[in-house]
GROMACS .gro file of C-alpha atoms in nm:
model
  218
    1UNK     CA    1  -8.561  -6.024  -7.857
    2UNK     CA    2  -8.636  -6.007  -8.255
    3UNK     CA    3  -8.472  -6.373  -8.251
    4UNK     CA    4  -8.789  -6.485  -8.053
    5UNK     CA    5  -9.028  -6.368  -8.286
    6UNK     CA    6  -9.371  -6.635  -8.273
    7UNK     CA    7  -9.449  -6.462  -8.645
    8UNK     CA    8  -9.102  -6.559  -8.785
    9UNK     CA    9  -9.145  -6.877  -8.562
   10UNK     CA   10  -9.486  -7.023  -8.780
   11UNK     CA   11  -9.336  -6.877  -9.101
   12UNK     CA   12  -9.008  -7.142  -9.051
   13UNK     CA   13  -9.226  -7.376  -8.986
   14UNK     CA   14  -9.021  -7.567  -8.640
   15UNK     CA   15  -9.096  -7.910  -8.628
   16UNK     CA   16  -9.112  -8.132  -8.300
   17UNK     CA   17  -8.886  -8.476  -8.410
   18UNK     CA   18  -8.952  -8.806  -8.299
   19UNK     CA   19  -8.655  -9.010  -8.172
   20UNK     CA   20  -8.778  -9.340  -8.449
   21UNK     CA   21  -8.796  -9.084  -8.744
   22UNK     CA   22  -8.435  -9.004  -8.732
   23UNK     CA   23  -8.213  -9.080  -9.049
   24UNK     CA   24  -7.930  -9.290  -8.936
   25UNK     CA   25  -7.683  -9.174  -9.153
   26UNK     CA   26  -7.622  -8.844  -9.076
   27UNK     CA   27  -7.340  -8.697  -8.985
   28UNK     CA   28  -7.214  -8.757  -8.566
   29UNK     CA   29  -7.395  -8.710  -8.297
   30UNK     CA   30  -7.456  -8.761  -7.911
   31UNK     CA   31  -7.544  -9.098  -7.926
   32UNK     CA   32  -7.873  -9.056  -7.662
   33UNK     CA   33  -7.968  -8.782  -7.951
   34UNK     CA   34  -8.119  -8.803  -8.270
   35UNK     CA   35  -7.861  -8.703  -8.534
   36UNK     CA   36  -8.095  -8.599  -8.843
   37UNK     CA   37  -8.405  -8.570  -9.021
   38UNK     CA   38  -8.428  -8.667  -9.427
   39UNK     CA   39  -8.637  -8.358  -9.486
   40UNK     CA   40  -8.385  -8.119  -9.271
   41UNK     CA   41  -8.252  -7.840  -9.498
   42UNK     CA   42  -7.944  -7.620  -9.502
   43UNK     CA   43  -7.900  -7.395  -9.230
   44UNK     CA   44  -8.159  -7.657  -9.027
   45UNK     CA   45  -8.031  -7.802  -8.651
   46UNK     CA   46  -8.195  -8.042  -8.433
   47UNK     CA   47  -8.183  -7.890  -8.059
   48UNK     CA   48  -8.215  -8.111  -7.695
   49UNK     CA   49  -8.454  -7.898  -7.518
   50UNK     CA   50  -8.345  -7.831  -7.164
   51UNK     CA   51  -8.607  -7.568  -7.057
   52UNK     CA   52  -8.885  -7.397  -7.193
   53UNK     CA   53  -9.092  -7.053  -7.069
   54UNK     CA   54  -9.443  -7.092  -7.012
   55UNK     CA   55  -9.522  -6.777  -7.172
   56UNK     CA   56  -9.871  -6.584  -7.152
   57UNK     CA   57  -9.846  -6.444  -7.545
   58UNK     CA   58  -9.883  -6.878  -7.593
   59UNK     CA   59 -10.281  -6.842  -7.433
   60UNK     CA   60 -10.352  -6.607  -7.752
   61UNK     CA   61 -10.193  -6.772  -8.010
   62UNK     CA   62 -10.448  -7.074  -7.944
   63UNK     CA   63 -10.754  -6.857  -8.020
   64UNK     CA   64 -10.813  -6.730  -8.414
   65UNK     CA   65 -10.688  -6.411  -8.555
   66UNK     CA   66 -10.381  -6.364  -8.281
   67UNK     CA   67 -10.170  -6.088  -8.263
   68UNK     CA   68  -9.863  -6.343  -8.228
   69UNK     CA   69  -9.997  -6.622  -8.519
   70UNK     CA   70 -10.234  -6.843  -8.491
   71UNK     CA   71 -10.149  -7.226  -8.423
   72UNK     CA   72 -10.326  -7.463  -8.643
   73UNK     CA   73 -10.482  -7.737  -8.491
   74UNK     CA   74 -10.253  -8.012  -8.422
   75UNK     CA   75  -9.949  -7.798  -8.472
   76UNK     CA   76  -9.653  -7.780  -8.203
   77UNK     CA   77  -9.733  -7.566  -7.904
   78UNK     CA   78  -9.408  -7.282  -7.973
   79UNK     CA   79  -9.225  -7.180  -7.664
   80UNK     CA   80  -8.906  -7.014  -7.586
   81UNK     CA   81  -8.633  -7.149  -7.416
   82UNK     CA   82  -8.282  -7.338  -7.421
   83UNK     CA   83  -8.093  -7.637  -7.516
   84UNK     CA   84  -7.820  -7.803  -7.672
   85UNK     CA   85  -7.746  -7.866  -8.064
   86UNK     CA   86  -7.699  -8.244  -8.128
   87UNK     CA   87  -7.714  -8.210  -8.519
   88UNK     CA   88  -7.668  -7.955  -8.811
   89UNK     CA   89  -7.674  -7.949  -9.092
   90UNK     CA   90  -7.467  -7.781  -9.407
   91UNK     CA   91  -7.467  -7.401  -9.374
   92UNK     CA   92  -7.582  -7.352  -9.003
   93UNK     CA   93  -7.451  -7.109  -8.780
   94UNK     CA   94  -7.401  -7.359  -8.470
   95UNK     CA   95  -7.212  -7.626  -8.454
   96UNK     CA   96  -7.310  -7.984  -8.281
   97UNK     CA   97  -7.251  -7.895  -7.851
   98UNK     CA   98  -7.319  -7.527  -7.893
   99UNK     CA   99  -7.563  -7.371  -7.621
  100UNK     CA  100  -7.852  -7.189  -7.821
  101UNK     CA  101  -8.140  -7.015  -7.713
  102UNK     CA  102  -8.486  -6.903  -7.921
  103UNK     CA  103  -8.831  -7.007  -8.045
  104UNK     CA  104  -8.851  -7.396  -7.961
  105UNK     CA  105  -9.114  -7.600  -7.936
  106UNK     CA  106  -9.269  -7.816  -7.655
  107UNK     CA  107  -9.127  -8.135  -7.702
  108UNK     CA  108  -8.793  -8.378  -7.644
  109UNK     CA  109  -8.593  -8.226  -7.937
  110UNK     CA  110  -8.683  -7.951  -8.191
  111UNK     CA  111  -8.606  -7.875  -8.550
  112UNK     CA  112  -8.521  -7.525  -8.630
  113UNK     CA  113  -8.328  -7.265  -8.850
  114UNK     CA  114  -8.010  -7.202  -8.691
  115UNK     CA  115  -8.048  -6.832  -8.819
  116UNK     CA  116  -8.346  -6.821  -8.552
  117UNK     CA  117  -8.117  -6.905  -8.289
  118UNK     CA  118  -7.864  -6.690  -8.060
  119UNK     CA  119  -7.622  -6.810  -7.781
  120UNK     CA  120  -7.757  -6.897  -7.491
  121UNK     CA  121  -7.671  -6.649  -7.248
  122UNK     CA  122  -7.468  -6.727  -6.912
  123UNK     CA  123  -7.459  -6.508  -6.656
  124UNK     CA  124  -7.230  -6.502  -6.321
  125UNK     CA  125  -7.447  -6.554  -5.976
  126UNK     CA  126  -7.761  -6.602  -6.167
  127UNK     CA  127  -7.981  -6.935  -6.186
  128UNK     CA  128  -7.942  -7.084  -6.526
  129UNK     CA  129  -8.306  -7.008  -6.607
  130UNK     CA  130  -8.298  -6.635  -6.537
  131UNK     CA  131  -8.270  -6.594  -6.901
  132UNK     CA  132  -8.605  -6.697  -6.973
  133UNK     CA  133  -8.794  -6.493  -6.648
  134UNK     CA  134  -8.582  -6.222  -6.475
  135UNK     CA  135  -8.357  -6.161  -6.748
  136UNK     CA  136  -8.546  -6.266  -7.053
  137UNK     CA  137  -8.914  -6.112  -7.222
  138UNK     CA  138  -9.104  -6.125  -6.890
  139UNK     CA  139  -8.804  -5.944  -6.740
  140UNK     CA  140  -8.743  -5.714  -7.043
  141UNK     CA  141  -9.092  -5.614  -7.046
  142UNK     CA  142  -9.182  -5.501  -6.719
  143UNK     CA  143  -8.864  -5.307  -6.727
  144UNK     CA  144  -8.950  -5.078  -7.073
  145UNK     CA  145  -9.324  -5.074  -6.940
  146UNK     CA  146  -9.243  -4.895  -6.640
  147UNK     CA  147  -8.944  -4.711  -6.727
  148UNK     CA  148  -8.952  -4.611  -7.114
  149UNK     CA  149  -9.375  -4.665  -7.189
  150UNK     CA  150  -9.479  -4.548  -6.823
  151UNK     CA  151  -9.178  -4.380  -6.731
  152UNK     CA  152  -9.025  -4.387  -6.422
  153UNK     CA  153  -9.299  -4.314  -6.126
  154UNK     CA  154  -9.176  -4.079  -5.862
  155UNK     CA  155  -9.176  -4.131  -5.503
  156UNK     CA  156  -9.594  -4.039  -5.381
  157UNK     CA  157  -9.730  -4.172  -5.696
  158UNK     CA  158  -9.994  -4.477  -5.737
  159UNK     CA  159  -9.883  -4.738  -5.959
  160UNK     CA  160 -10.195  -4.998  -6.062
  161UNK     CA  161 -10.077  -5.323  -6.171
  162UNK     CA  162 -10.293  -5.574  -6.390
  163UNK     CA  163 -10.190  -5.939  -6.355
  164UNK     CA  164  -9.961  -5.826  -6.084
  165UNK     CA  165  -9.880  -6.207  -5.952
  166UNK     CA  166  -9.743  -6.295  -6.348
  167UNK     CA  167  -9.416  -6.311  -6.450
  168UNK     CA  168  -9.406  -5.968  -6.581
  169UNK     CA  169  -9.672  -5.819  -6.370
  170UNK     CA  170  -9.437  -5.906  -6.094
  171UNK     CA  171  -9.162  -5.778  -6.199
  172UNK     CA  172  -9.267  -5.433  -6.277
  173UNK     CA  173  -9.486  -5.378  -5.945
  174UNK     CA  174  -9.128  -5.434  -5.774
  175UNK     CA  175  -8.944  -5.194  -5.999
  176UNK     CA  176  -9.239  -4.960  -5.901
  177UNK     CA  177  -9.190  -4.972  -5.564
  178UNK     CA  178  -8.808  -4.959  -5.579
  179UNK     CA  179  -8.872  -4.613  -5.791
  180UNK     CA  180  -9.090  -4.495  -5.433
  181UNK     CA  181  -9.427  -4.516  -5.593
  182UNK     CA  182  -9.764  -4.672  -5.406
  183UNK     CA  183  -9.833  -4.981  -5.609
  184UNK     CA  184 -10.140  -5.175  -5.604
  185UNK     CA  185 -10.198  -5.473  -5.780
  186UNK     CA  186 -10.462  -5.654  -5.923
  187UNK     CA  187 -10.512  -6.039  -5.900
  188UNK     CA  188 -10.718  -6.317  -5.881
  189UNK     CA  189 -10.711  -6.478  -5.539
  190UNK     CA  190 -10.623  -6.539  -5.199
  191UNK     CA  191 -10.309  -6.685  -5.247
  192UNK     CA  192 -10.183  -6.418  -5.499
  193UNK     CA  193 -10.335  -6.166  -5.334
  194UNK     CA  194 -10.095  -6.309  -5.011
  195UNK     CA  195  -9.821  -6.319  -5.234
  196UNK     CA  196  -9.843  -5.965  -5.337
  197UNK     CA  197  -9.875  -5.869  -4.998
  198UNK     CA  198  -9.659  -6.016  -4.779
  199UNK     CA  199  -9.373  -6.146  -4.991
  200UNK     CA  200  -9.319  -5.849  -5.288
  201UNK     CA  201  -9.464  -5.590  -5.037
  202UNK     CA  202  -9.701  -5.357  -5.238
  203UNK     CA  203  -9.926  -5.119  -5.070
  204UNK     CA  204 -10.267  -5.252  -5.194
  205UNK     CA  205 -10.420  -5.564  -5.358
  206UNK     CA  206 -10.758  -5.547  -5.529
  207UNK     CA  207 -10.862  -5.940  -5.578
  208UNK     CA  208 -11.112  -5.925  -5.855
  209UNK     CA  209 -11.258  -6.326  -5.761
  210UNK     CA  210 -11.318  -6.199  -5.402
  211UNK     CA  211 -11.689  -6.140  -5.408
  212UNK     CA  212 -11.720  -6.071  -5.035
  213UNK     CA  213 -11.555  -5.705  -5.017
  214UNK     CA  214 -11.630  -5.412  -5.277
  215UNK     CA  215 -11.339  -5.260  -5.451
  216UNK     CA  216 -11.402  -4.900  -5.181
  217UNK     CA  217 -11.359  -5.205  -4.928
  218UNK     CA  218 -11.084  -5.367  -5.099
   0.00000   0.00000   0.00000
């Protein structure tokens, strides 16, 4: 998870690429790929971008004075996710085909130090993307929230959920309820409020746009 840092992200400065600004004569790549940058520096690779997490810590870093960094104003949007090396340069840790996973950025192909990178993970009977939800931050955190920060809830105990239709809100209202607790959630909605209800089962949804029913009532 340190490898995913958005702090360390801004501070190496990952650049989205264009396909035209590639240098020509660097050394071989796929040839539907851009090969190489002339400002790319050791330990630098150029990654296809297969799939990126739409994470909710990316909201905050738009407004001033984040927690996770701050992104200037006309910077690249930083997100998480996979791809595929195409280029790399002298001292790198991958090598051109390698799977990597890490701090990206929203766009075609991505610039970063390979040092920021880690294998992408494959795991048997699991969709390819699990390691960006189920099995990745969102995944990770509703796990230590409810069984490390929280700890585990016992069976006949209420468990309130914020943002309980997220990713990681989710997640940790079913570990809840696998642990035997009451869980109620909180969301924003008829649809979510559905969801929560009839599809992850909780006990309770309070839907804090519905202006029709009190909370008591709710």
């Amino acid at each position: 998870v340190g490898a995913f840092s958005p702090a360390e992200h801004a501070r190496k400065e990952t650049e989205t690429l264009a396909v035209d600004s590639i240098v020509e004569s660097a050394p071989a790549a796929p040839a539907e790929a851009p090969a190489s940058l002339a400002a790319a520096g050791p330990g630098d690779v150029i990654v296809k971008v297969e799939c990126l997490a739409v994470d909710a810590f990316l909201r905050t870093m738009l407004d001033e004075g984040a927690f996770h960094t701050t992104i200037p104003i006309g910077a690249t949007l930083p997100a998480i996710g996979y791809g595929t090396v195409v280029w790399a340069a002298s001292g790198a840790k991958q090598k051109v085909g390698d799977r990597v996973s890490g701090m990206l950025g929203a766009g075609s192909y991505v610039r970063v130090k390979s040092d920021g990178l880690m294998k992408k993970m494959s795991l048997p009977r699991q969709e390819e993307t699990a390691c960006l939800g189920i099995l990745g931050v969102p995944g990770l955190t509703a796990y230590i929230g409810i069984n490390e920060v929280a700890k585990p809830p016992r069976s006949g105990e209420t468990v309130v959920v914020s943002a309980a239709a997220g990713s990681t809100g989710s997640v940790a209202a079913q570990l809840a309820k696998l642990r035997g607790a009451r869980v109620i959630g909180i969301a924003g909605g008829p649809e979510k409020k559905k969801y929560l209800l009839e599809e992850l089962g909780l006990d309770g949804v309070v839907d804090y746009k519905d202006a029709s029913e009190t909370l008591e009532e709710q």
